[in-house]
Coordinates of C-alpha atoms in Angstrom, one line a residue:
M295 CA 21.0 33.7 -195.7
I296 CA 24.3 33.3 -193.3
R297 CA 25.4 36.9 -194.0
Q298 CA 22.8 38.3 -192.0
Y299 CA 23.9 36.6 -188.8
L300 CA 27.5 38.0 -189.4
T301 CA 26.9 41.3 -190.5
Y302 CA 30.3 42.9 -188.1
P303 CA 33.6 43.5 -189.6
A304 CA 36.3 40.0 -188.7
A305 CA 38.1 42.4 -186.4
H306 CA 35.0 41.8 -184.1
Y307 CA 34.6 38.0 -184.8
N308 CA 38.7 37.7 -184.5
Q309 CA 38.1 39.7 -180.7
Q310 CA 35.5 37.3 -179.9
A311 CA 37.4 33.9 -180.6
D312 CA 40.6 35.2 -178.9
M313 CA 38.1 35.8 -175.3
F314 CA 36.4 32.5 -176.5
M315 CA 40.3 30.9 -176.3
Q316 CA 41.0 32.3 -172.9
K317 CA 37.7 31.8 -170.9
W318 CA 36.9 28.1 -172.6
E319 CA 40.1 26.7 -173.3
P320 CA 40.1 24.1 -169.9
F321 CA 37.2 23.1 -170.5
C322 CA 37.1 22.5 -174.6
P323 CA 40.9 22.8 -176.0
V324 CA 39.6 21.8 -179.2
L325 CA 40.7 25.1 -181.3
V326 CA 44.5 26.8 -182.8
I327 CA 44.2 30.8 -182.8
K328 CA 46.6 31.3 -186.0
Q329 CA 44.5 29.0 -188.2
L330 CA 41.1 29.7 -186.3
L331 CA 41.6 33.7 -187.1
A332 CA 42.3 33.0 -190.6
D333 CA 39.5 30.7 -191.7
I334 CA 37.3 33.7 -189.9
Q335 CA 39.1 36.2 -192.3
D336 CA 38.5 33.4 -195.5
L337 CA 34.8 33.4 -194.1
M338 CA 34.2 36.8 -194.1
N339 CA 36.0 37.4 -197.8
A340 CA 33.7 34.9 -199.1
L341 CA 30.4 36.0 -197.3
Y342 CA 31.4 39.6 -198.9
D343 CA 32.8 38.7 -202.0
P344 CA 31.5 41.4 -204.6
E345 CA 31.5 39.1 -207.3
G346 CA 29.9 36.1 -205.4
Q347 CA 31.8 33.4 -206.7
S348 CA 33.2 32.6 -203.1
T349 CA 32.3 29.1 -201.6
L350 CA 31.8 28.8 -197.9
D351 CA 33.5 26.8 -195.4
Y352 CA 30.1 25.5 -193.7
S353 CA 32.6 24.2 -190.8
T354 CA 33.9 27.4 -190.1
T355 CA 30.5 29.2 -190.3
L356 CA 29.1 27.0 -187.5
I357 CA 32.1 27.8 -185.4
V358 CA 31.9 31.3 -185.3
L359 CA 28.2 30.9 -184.5
M360 CA 29.2 28.9 -181.5
I361 CA 31.5 31.4 -180.6
L362 CA 28.9 33.7 -180.7
N363 CA 26.5 31.5 -178.8
I364 CA 28.3 30.5 -175.8
Q365 CA 30.5 33.9 -175.5
E366 CA 26.8 35.7 -175.2
S367 CA 24.5 32.8 -173.1
F368 CA 27.4 31.7 -170.5
P369 CA 29.5 34.7 -169.2
T370 CA 32.0 33.1 -167.1
S371 CA 31.6 35.9 -164.7
P372 CA 28.3 35.7 -162.2
A373 CA 28.0 39.5 -162.4
Q374 CA 27.5 39.4 -166.4
P375 CA 24.0 38.5 -167.5
S376 CA 23.4 35.3 -168.6
G377 CA 20.4 34.2 -170.9
Q378 CA 19.6 33.7 -174.7
S379 CA 18.6 36.5 -176.4
P380 CA 16.7 36.3 -179.7
N381 CA 19.8 36.9 -182.1
C382 CA 21.0 33.3 -180.3
I383 CA 18.6 31.5 -181.1
E384 CA 18.1 32.2 -184.9
R385 CA 22.0 31.3 -184.6
L386 CA 21.2 28.3 -182.8
S387 CA 18.2 27.6 -186.1
L388 CA 20.9 27.9 -188.4
A389 CA 23.3 25.7 -186.6
H390 CA 21.1 23.2 -186.6
A391 CA 20.3 23.4 -190.5
L392 CA 24.3 23.3 -191.0
I393 CA 24.8 20.2 -189.4
D394 CA 24.3 17.7 -192.2
K395 CA 26.9 19.9 -194.7
V396 CA 29.4 20.6 -191.8
V397 CA 29.5 16.1 -191.2
S398 CA 29.6 15.9 -195.2
Q399 CA 32.9 17.7 -195.4
G400 CA 34.3 15.0 -192.9
N401 CA 37.6 17.0 -191.9
I402 CA 39.7 18.0 -188.8
R403 CA 37.7 21.6 -189.3
S404 CA 34.1 20.1 -189.3
L405 CA 35.1 17.9 -186.1
Q406 CA 36.1 21.2 -184.5
A407 CA 32.8 22.8 -185.2
L408 CA 30.9 19.5 -184.2
A409 CA 32.6 20.1 -180.7
L410 CA 31.7 23.3 -179.9
F411 CA 28.3 22.7 -181.3
A412 CA 28.3 19.8 -178.5
L413 CA 29.5 22.1 -175.8
F414 CA 27.2 25.1 -176.6
N415 CA 24.0 21.8 -176.1
Q416 CA 26.0 20.7 -172.6
L417 CA 26.3 24.4 -171.3
S418 CA 22.7 24.8 -171.8
G419 CA 21.2 21.5 -170.7
R420 CA 19.8 20.3 -173.9
C421 CA 20.6 16.3 -172.9
L422 CA 18.3 14.8 -175.6
I423 CA 19.9 16.0 -178.7
L424 CA 23.9 15.1 -177.1
T425 CA 23.2 11.4 -177.9
T426 CA 23.1 12.3 -181.7
I427 CA 25.7 14.6 -181.6
N428 CA 28.3 12.0 -179.7
G429 CA 27.4 9.7 -182.9
M430 CA 28.1 11.9 -185.1
M431 CA 31.8 13.3 -183.4
V432 CA 32.8 9.2 -182.1
R433 CA 32.2 8.3 -186.5
L434 CA 33.8 11.5 -187.1
S435 CA 36.8 11.1 -185.3
Q436 CA 37.5 7.3 -185.6
S437 CA 37.0 7.6 -189.6
L438 CA 39.9 10.4 -189.1
G439 CA 42.1 8.4 -187.1
L440 CA 42.4 9.9 -184.0
H441 CA 41.8 7.3 -181.8
R442 CA 45.5 6.0 -183.5
H443 CA 48.7 6.9 -182.1
A444 CA 51.1 9.7 -184.0
R445 CA 53.4 7.1 -185.2
R446 CA 50.9 5.9 -187.8
F447 CA 51.2 9.1 -189.3
K448 CA 53.7 12.0 -190.8
M449 CA 52.5 14.9 -189.1
G450 CA 53.9 18.0 -187.9
V451 CA 54.0 18.5 -184.1
G452 CA 51.0 20.9 -184.0
E453 CA 49.1 18.6 -186.3
I454 CA 49.7 16.1 -183.7
E455 CA 48.8 18.2 -180.3
L456 CA 45.4 19.2 -182.0
R457 CA 44.1 15.7 -182.7
K458 CA 45.3 14.2 -179.4
R459 CA 43.0 17.1 -177.8
L460 CA 40.2 16.7 -180.6
W461 CA 40.4 12.6 -179.4
W462 CA 40.0 12.8 -175.7
W463 CA 37.6 15.7 -175.9
V464 CA 35.5 13.2 -178.0
Y465 CA 36.1 10.2 -175.6
V466 CA 35.3 12.3 -172.3
F467 CA 32.5 13.4 -174.1
D468 CA 30.9 10.1 -174.9
R469 CA 31.7 9.0 -171.1
F470 CA 29.7 11.6 -169.7
T471 CA 26.7 11.1 -172.4
S472 CA 26.9 7.3 -171.7
V473 CA 26.4 8.3 -167.6
L474 CA 24.0 10.7 -168.4
H475 CA 21.7 8.7 -170.8
G476 CA 22.1 5.5 -168.7
I477 CA 24.1 3.8 -172.1
P478 CA 26.8 1.8 -173.1
P479 CA 29.7 4.2 -174.3
L480 CA 30.2 4.1 -178.0
V481 CA 34.2 4.0 -177.6
N482 CA 35.8 0.8 -177.4
D483 CA 38.9 1.4 -174.9
V484 CA 40.6 -1.5 -176.6
D485 CA 40.4 0.3 -179.7
V486 CA 42.5 3.3 -178.7
D487 CA 45.8 3.9 -178.6
N488 CA 46.6 7.8 -178.7
D489 CA 48.7 9.7 -176.0
L490 CA 46.9 12.0 -173.8
P491 CA 47.7 15.8 -174.7
I492 CA 50.8 17.7 -173.1
D493 CA 50.0 20.6 -171.1
C494 CA 50.9 23.4 -173.3
H495 CA 49.9 26.2 -175.3
L496 CA 49.4 25.8 -179.2
H497 CA 49.0 28.5 -181.3
D498 CA 50.0 27.1 -184.7
L499 CA 49.3 24.2 -186.4
G500 CA 52.3 24.7 -188.3
A501 CA 55.0 25.2 -185.1
T502 CA 57.8 23.5 -185.5
E503 CA 57.9 22.7 -181.9
L504 CA 55.6 23.1 -178.8
S505 CA 55.3 26.1 -175.7
H506 CA 55.4 24.8 -172.4
P507 CA 54.8 26.7 -169.6
L508 CA 57.5 27.7 -167.2
P509 CA 58.2 25.6 -163.9
G510 CA 55.5 26.2 -161.0
E511 CA 53.0 27.5 -164.0
R512 CA 50.4 26.1 -166.3
T513 CA 48.2 25.8 -169.1
G514 CA 44.4 25.8 -168.9
V515 CA 45.2 22.6 -171.0
F516 CA 46.3 20.8 -167.2
V517 CA 42.2 21.3 -166.0
F518 CA 41.4 19.4 -169.2
L519 CA 44.1 17.1 -168.9
Q520 CA 42.3 16.8 -165.0
Y521 CA 39.1 16.1 -166.9
V522 CA 40.7 13.3 -169.2
S523 CA 41.7 11.2 -166.6
L524 CA 38.3 11.2 -164.9
G525 CA 36.8 10.3 -167.6
K526 CA 39.4 7.4 -168.0
K527 CA 38.0 6.5 -164.6
L528 CA 34.5 6.8 -165.3
S529 CA 35.3 4.4 -168.1
R530 CA 36.9 2.0 -165.8
I531 CA 33.9 2.3 -163.5
L532 CA 31.4 2.0 -165.9
N533 CA 33.1 -1.4 -167.2
L534 CA 33.1 -2.8 -163.9
L535 CA 30.2 -1.7 -162.0
Y536 CA 27.6 -0.8 -164.6
T537 CA 27.6 -3.8 -167.0
T538 CA 25.3 -6.8 -167.1
T539 CA 27.5 -9.6 -167.4
Q540 CA 30.7 -8.3 -164.9
R541 CA 29.1 -8.0 -161.6
R542 CA 30.7 -10.2 -159.3
D543 CA 33.3 -9.1 -156.5
G544 CA 31.8 -6.0 -156.2
A545 CA 33.2 -4.8 -152.8
R546 CA 36.6 -5.4 -154.2
K547 CA 36.5 -3.8 -157.5
I548 CA 34.6 -0.7 -155.5
T549 CA 37.7 -0.4 -152.7
E550 CA 40.4 -0.3 -155.7
L551 CA 38.2 2.3 -157.5
D552 CA 38.1 4.5 -154.6
R553 CA 41.5 4.3 -154.0
D554 CA 42.6 5.0 -157.6
L555 CA 40.3 8.6 -157.4
R556 CA 41.8 9.5 -154.0
V557 CA 45.0 9.5 -155.4
W558 CA 44.2 11.7 -158.4
N559 CA 43.1 13.9 -155.7
Q560 CA 45.8 13.9 -153.6
N561 CA 48.2 14.5 -156.3
L562 CA 46.1 17.5 -157.7
K563 CA 46.9 19.3 -154.6
A564 CA 50.7 19.5 -155.6
H565 CA 49.4 21.8 -158.2
G566 CA 47.5 23.9 -156.0
I567 CA 44.1 23.1 -156.4
F568 CA 43.3 22.0 -153.2
F569 CA 39.8 19.9 -152.1
D570 CA 38.7 17.0 -150.6
I571 CA 36.5 14.5 -152.1
G572 CA 33.0 14.5 -149.9
D573 CA 34.5 17.6 -147.7
S574 CA 31.2 19.7 -147.4
D575 CA 33.4 22.7 -145.8
L576 CA 34.0 24.9 -148.3
Q577 CA 37.1 27.0 -146.2
H578 CA 39.4 25.9 -148.4
L579 CA 38.2 27.6 -151.4
A580 CA 38.0 31.0 -149.6
G581 CA 41.4 31.7 -151.3
Y582 CA 40.2 30.7 -155.3
T583 CA 38.7 34.7 -155.4
G584 CA 40.3 36.2 -158.6
R585 CA 42.2 33.1 -159.3
P586 CA 42.2 31.9 -163.1
Y587 CA 40.5 28.7 -163.7
Q588 CA 38.5 29.3 -160.8
S589 CA 35.4 28.2 -162.5
A590 CA 37.7 25.0 -163.9
T591 CA 38.3 23.8 -160.6
L592 CA 35.2 23.8 -159.1
W593 CA 34.2 21.8 -162.3
L594 CA 37.1 19.3 -161.4
Q595 CA 35.8 19.3 -158.0
L596 CA 31.9 19.1 -158.9
I597 CA 32.7 15.8 -161.5
S598 CA 34.8 14.1 -158.8
N599 CA 32.1 14.1 -156.0
M600 CA 29.4 12.8 -158.7
T601 CA 32.4 10.2 -160.1
M602 CA 32.9 9.1 -155.8
N603 CA 29.0 8.7 -155.8
L604 CA 28.8 6.6 -159.4
I605 CA 31.6 4.2 -157.3
H606 CA 29.6 3.6 -154.4
R607 CA 26.1 3.8 -155.2
P608 CA 26.3 -0.1 -156.4
G609 CA 27.3 -0.5 -152.9
L610 CA 24.0 0.0 -151.5
S611 CA 22.7 -3.4 -152.7
F612 CA 25.0 -5.3 -150.2
D613 CA 23.9 -7.0 -147.3
D614 CA 23.1 -4.2 -144.5
T615 CA 25.2 -5.4 -142.2
S616 CA 28.2 -5.9 -143.4
P617 CA 31.0 -3.5 -143.3
E618 CA 31.3 -2.7 -147.0
F619 CA 27.5 -1.2 -147.1
G620 CA 28.6 1.4 -144.4
I621 CA 31.4 2.9 -146.2
C622 CA 29.3 3.0 -149.6
L623 CA 26.4 4.6 -148.0
R624 CA 28.7 7.0 -146.1
A625 CA 30.7 7.9 -149.2
C626 CA 27.3 8.6 -151.1
L627 CA 25.9 10.6 -148.3
N628 CA 29.2 12.7 -148.3
S629 CA 30.1 13.3 -152.0
G630 CA 26.0 14.2 -152.3
T631 CA 26.3 16.6 -149.0
A632 CA 29.3 18.3 -150.8
V633 CA 27.7 18.6 -154.7
L634 CA 24.6 20.2 -152.6
S635 CA 26.8 22.8 -150.6
L636 CA 29.1 23.9 -153.5
V637 CA 25.9 24.1 -155.8
E638 CA 24.1 26.4 -152.7
S639 CA 27.0 28.4 -151.2
L640 CA 29.1 29.3 -154.2
Q641 CA 25.9 29.6 -156.3
I642 CA 27.6 27.9 -159.1
P643 CA 26.1 28.7 -162.5
R644 CA 23.7 26.8 -164.1
W645 CA 26.2 26.0 -167.3
L646 CA 28.5 24.8 -164.9
R647 CA 26.5 22.8 -163.4
N648 CA 24.8 21.5 -166.5
L649 CA 28.7 20.1 -167.5
S650 CA 29.5 18.6 -164.0
L651 CA 26.3 16.7 -165.1
V652 CA 24.5 18.3 -161.7
G653 CA 21.5 18.3 -162.9
P654 CA 18.0 18.0 -160.7
A655 CA 18.3 14.3 -160.7
T656 CA 21.7 15.0 -158.9
I657 CA 20.1 17.5 -156.6
F658 CA 17.2 14.5 -155.6
Q659 CA 19.6 11.6 -155.0
S660 CA 21.7 13.6 -152.8
S661 CA 18.9 14.6 -151.0
L662 CA 16.9 11.3 -151.2
I663 CA 19.6 9.2 -149.7
H664 CA 19.6 11.6 -146.8
I665 CA 16.0 10.0 -146.6
Y666 CA 16.9 6.6 -147.0
S667 CA 19.7 6.3 -144.5
H668 CA 17.4 7.5 -141.7
L669 CA 14.5 5.2 -143.2
K670 CA 16.8 2.4 -142.5
F671 CA 18.6 3.1 -139.6
G672 CA 15.3 5.4 -137.7
M673 CA 16.6 6.9 -134.7
S674 CA 20.2 4.9 -133.7
K675 CA 22.6 6.9 -135.6
P676 CA 25.8 4.3 -137.2
D677 CA 28.8 5.8 -136.9
G678 CA 29.8 8.3 -140.1
L679 CA 26.0 9.0 -140.8
P680 CA 24.8 12.7 -140.7
S681 CA 22.7 14.2 -137.6
P682 CA 19.4 14.2 -137.7
D683 CA 19.3 18.1 -138.2
A684 CA 22.4 17.7 -140.8
S685 CA 19.9 15.6 -143.0
M686 CA 17.4 17.5 -142.8
S687 CA 19.4 20.5 -143.5
V688 CA 20.6 19.1 -146.7
I689 CA 17.0 17.6 -147.9
L690 CA 15.5 21.8 -147.7
K691 CA 18.5 22.8 -149.1
A692 CA 17.9 20.5 -152.6
I693 CA 14.5 21.6 -152.0
S694 CA 15.3 25.2 -152.1
L695 CA 17.9 24.6 -155.1
L696 CA 14.7 22.7 -157.4
T697 CA 12.1 25.3 -156.7
A698 CA 14.8 28.7 -157.6
D699 CA 15.3 25.9 -160.8
V700 CA 11.9 26.5 -161.3
Q701 CA 11.2 30.4 -160.9
S702 CA 14.6 30.1 -163.4
S703 CA 12.7 28.5 -165.8
V704 CA 9.8 30.1 -165.7
I705 CA 11.4 33.8 -165.6
N706 CA 14.2 33.0 -168.6
Q707 CA 11.4 30.9 -170.7
A708 CA 14.4 28.6 -171.1
Q709 CA 12.6 25.2 -170.7
E710 CA 8.8 23.7 -171.8
N711 CA 6.2 23.5 -169.2
F712 CA 6.9 19.5 -169.0
Y713 CA 10.3 20.7 -167.5
C714 CA 9.0 23.2 -164.9
Q715 CA 6.3 19.9 -164.1
S716 CA 9.1 17.3 -163.4
L717 CA 10.6 20.0 -161.0
N718 CA 7.5 20.6 -159.2
E719 CA 7.2 16.7 -159.3
I720 CA 10.5 16.4 -157.5
I721 CA 10.0 18.8 -154.9
E722 CA 6.8 17.6 -153.9
T723 CA 8.2 14.0 -153.5
L724 CA 11.0 15.5 -151.2
Q725 CA 8.2 17.3 -149.5
S726 CA 6.0 14.0 -149.2
L727 CA 9.0 12.4 -147.7
I728 CA 10.0 14.4 -144.8
P729 CA 6.7 13.3 -142.4
S730 CA 7.7 10.0 -142.5
L731 CA 11.6 10.6 -141.3
P732 CA 11.4 9.1 -137.7
M733 CA 13.0 12.4 -136.2
V734 CA 10.0 14.4 -137.7
A735 CA 7.3 11.5 -136.8
Q736 CA 8.2 11.2 -133.5
G737 CA 8.7 14.5 -132.6
F738 CA 12.1 15.1 -132.0
L739 CA 12.8 17.4 -135.2
E740 CA 10.1 20.3 -136.1
T741 CA 10.2 20.9 -140.1
E742 CA 8.3 23.4 -142.3
P743 CA 8.9 22.2 -145.8
V744 CA 9.5 25.0 -148.7
I745 CA 6.6 25.6 -150.4
N746 CA 6.4 27.8 -153.4
E747 CA 2.6 28.9 -153.7
D748 CA 3.1 30.3 -157.0
D749 CA 4.3 27.2 -158.5
P750 CA 1.9 25.4 -160.6
T751 CA 0.9 22.2 -158.8
T752 CA 0.5 18.3 -160.5
D753 CA -2.0 15.9 -160.2
T754 CA 0.8 12.9 -159.2
F755 CA 0.0 12.1 -155.7
D756 CA -4.0 12.5 -156.2
E757 CA -5.1 9.2 -156.3
Q758 CA -8.1 10.5 -157.5
A759 CA -6.8 11.9 -160.3
W760 CA -5.2 9.1 -161.8
G761 CA -8.6 8.0 -162.5
G762 CA -7.8 4.0 -163.5
N763 CA -5.5 1.3 -162.3
T764 CA -2.7 1.7 -164.9
L765 CA -0.2 2.6 -162.5
D766 CA -1.4 -0.2 -160.0
A767 CA -0.8 -2.7 -162.9
L768 CA 2.3 -1.5 -163.7
N769 CA 3.5 -1.8 -160.0
Y770 CA 4.3 1.7 -160.0
M771 CA 2.1 1.9 -156.5
T772 CA 4.7 0.0 -154.7
A773 CA 8.2 1.5 -156.3
S774 CA 9.0 2.7 -153.2
D775 CA 7.7 0.4 -150.4
W776 CA 11.1 0.2 -150.0
M777 CA 11.8 3.4 -148.0
G778 CA 9.5 1.8 -145.3
N779 CA 10.9 -1.5 -144.8
G780 CA 14.1 -1.1 -143.2
S781 CA 15.5 -4.7 -144.0
S782 CA 14.6 -4.6 -147.6
P783 CA 17.7 -4.7 -149.9
F784 CA 18.1 -0.6 -151.2
M785 CA 15.8 -0.5 -154.4
D786 CA 15.5 -4.4 -155.0
F787 CA 19.1 -4.1 -156.8
M788 CA 21.4 -7.4 -157.0
D789 CA 23.9 -8.0 -154.3
L790 CA 26.9 -7.1 -156.5
G791 CA 29.2 -8.4 -153.4
G792 CA 29.0 -11.9 -154.2
S793 CA 32.3 -13.6 -155.2

């Protein structure tokens, strides 16, 4: 069965593997090229063994299938067509069938295969399966001792470096899965004593010394190290602000986390990566055209803005007369606006948005915070808050992006109807809230909401279509009353500012 999916000579798959390593190392540096090419050759020899006595390595099979799917479905160049072909879908079906066999092997190669399988699903936006894959990877990596320091094992420098890269990729994937689904992470920080990877070239597991870049240069692993750094900061954010037991002294925690993230951002500039968190001015990106790792740099910028949003969002539960509330509101507004500006102006591909947690929910929340700020303060504009024109531009930008997502999903048939229906409901929600904005209701600002007549409509806001009082009984009818009540706390969250 596997043979029908791998019909080309080994040289073709070697070329695909080499291209994958060059393009995707900043995002997932879990492979070593020399060993990978040797494994591919062994796989092809086993597949085409005339005697049929060779044993297939299912982990190598899954690695090759995922390399082919990622290369075909997610080109790094915007000029290349993207999308999943019938061959890609068939390979994915085979990959699902191989998962149990791969996990049962329980070695480093099987963890590499699971990492590439997880990467493909993450790039594709298949969110629901990520928790299952995350559990498999965390369990396997801990059983292999990857979370422990190298001094506990007798290994060469190449194998030690690979184990560190694998562990920290799994660690950050665990954190991002936690943020995406709102569930506790599986890895406990107190159980981890492994060092961070080194910015170096790793071509051979048997190498006796590592190959470091020349002064002033960096490898793709440098970007991955920044990703790991953000993952560790996310871990602190989740522990300090998003648990059910450690909610006191929120203002101090937010200030410390904010300062820590800005120091990280400032240190990047010494390495030629120039952007400011919360800055929606895109002039600094003019020099990025044609630079290596451009997508990876944008990836860091999107994730850092998302991280800043997570730091300050709990602060919206503070007393709205306190200085801390205004600081947190401005930070959320700036970070959300920066994310929307990057996505719209640079036409960031869907796979990069999925990798950066910039899904429809993020786009919706980034525009909703503008609606909230103007409903909260009316026509009075506190210092640092955007003007009505600027906020309206952001809201319409979000509607435009969501509408484009609906059209793209319909054209590519990449999602089920439920996905498109959910997007349409989000769009309708934003459109229904625009007339309630003070600058629109009082005639100071005119706008024509973006409406796509070709999109299917839903019954979400049609009272006659509800056909019962079930939603009312669940108190759903009053879920957004806070938006019209300027004196109420933000979404009834507990005040984190108490001591």
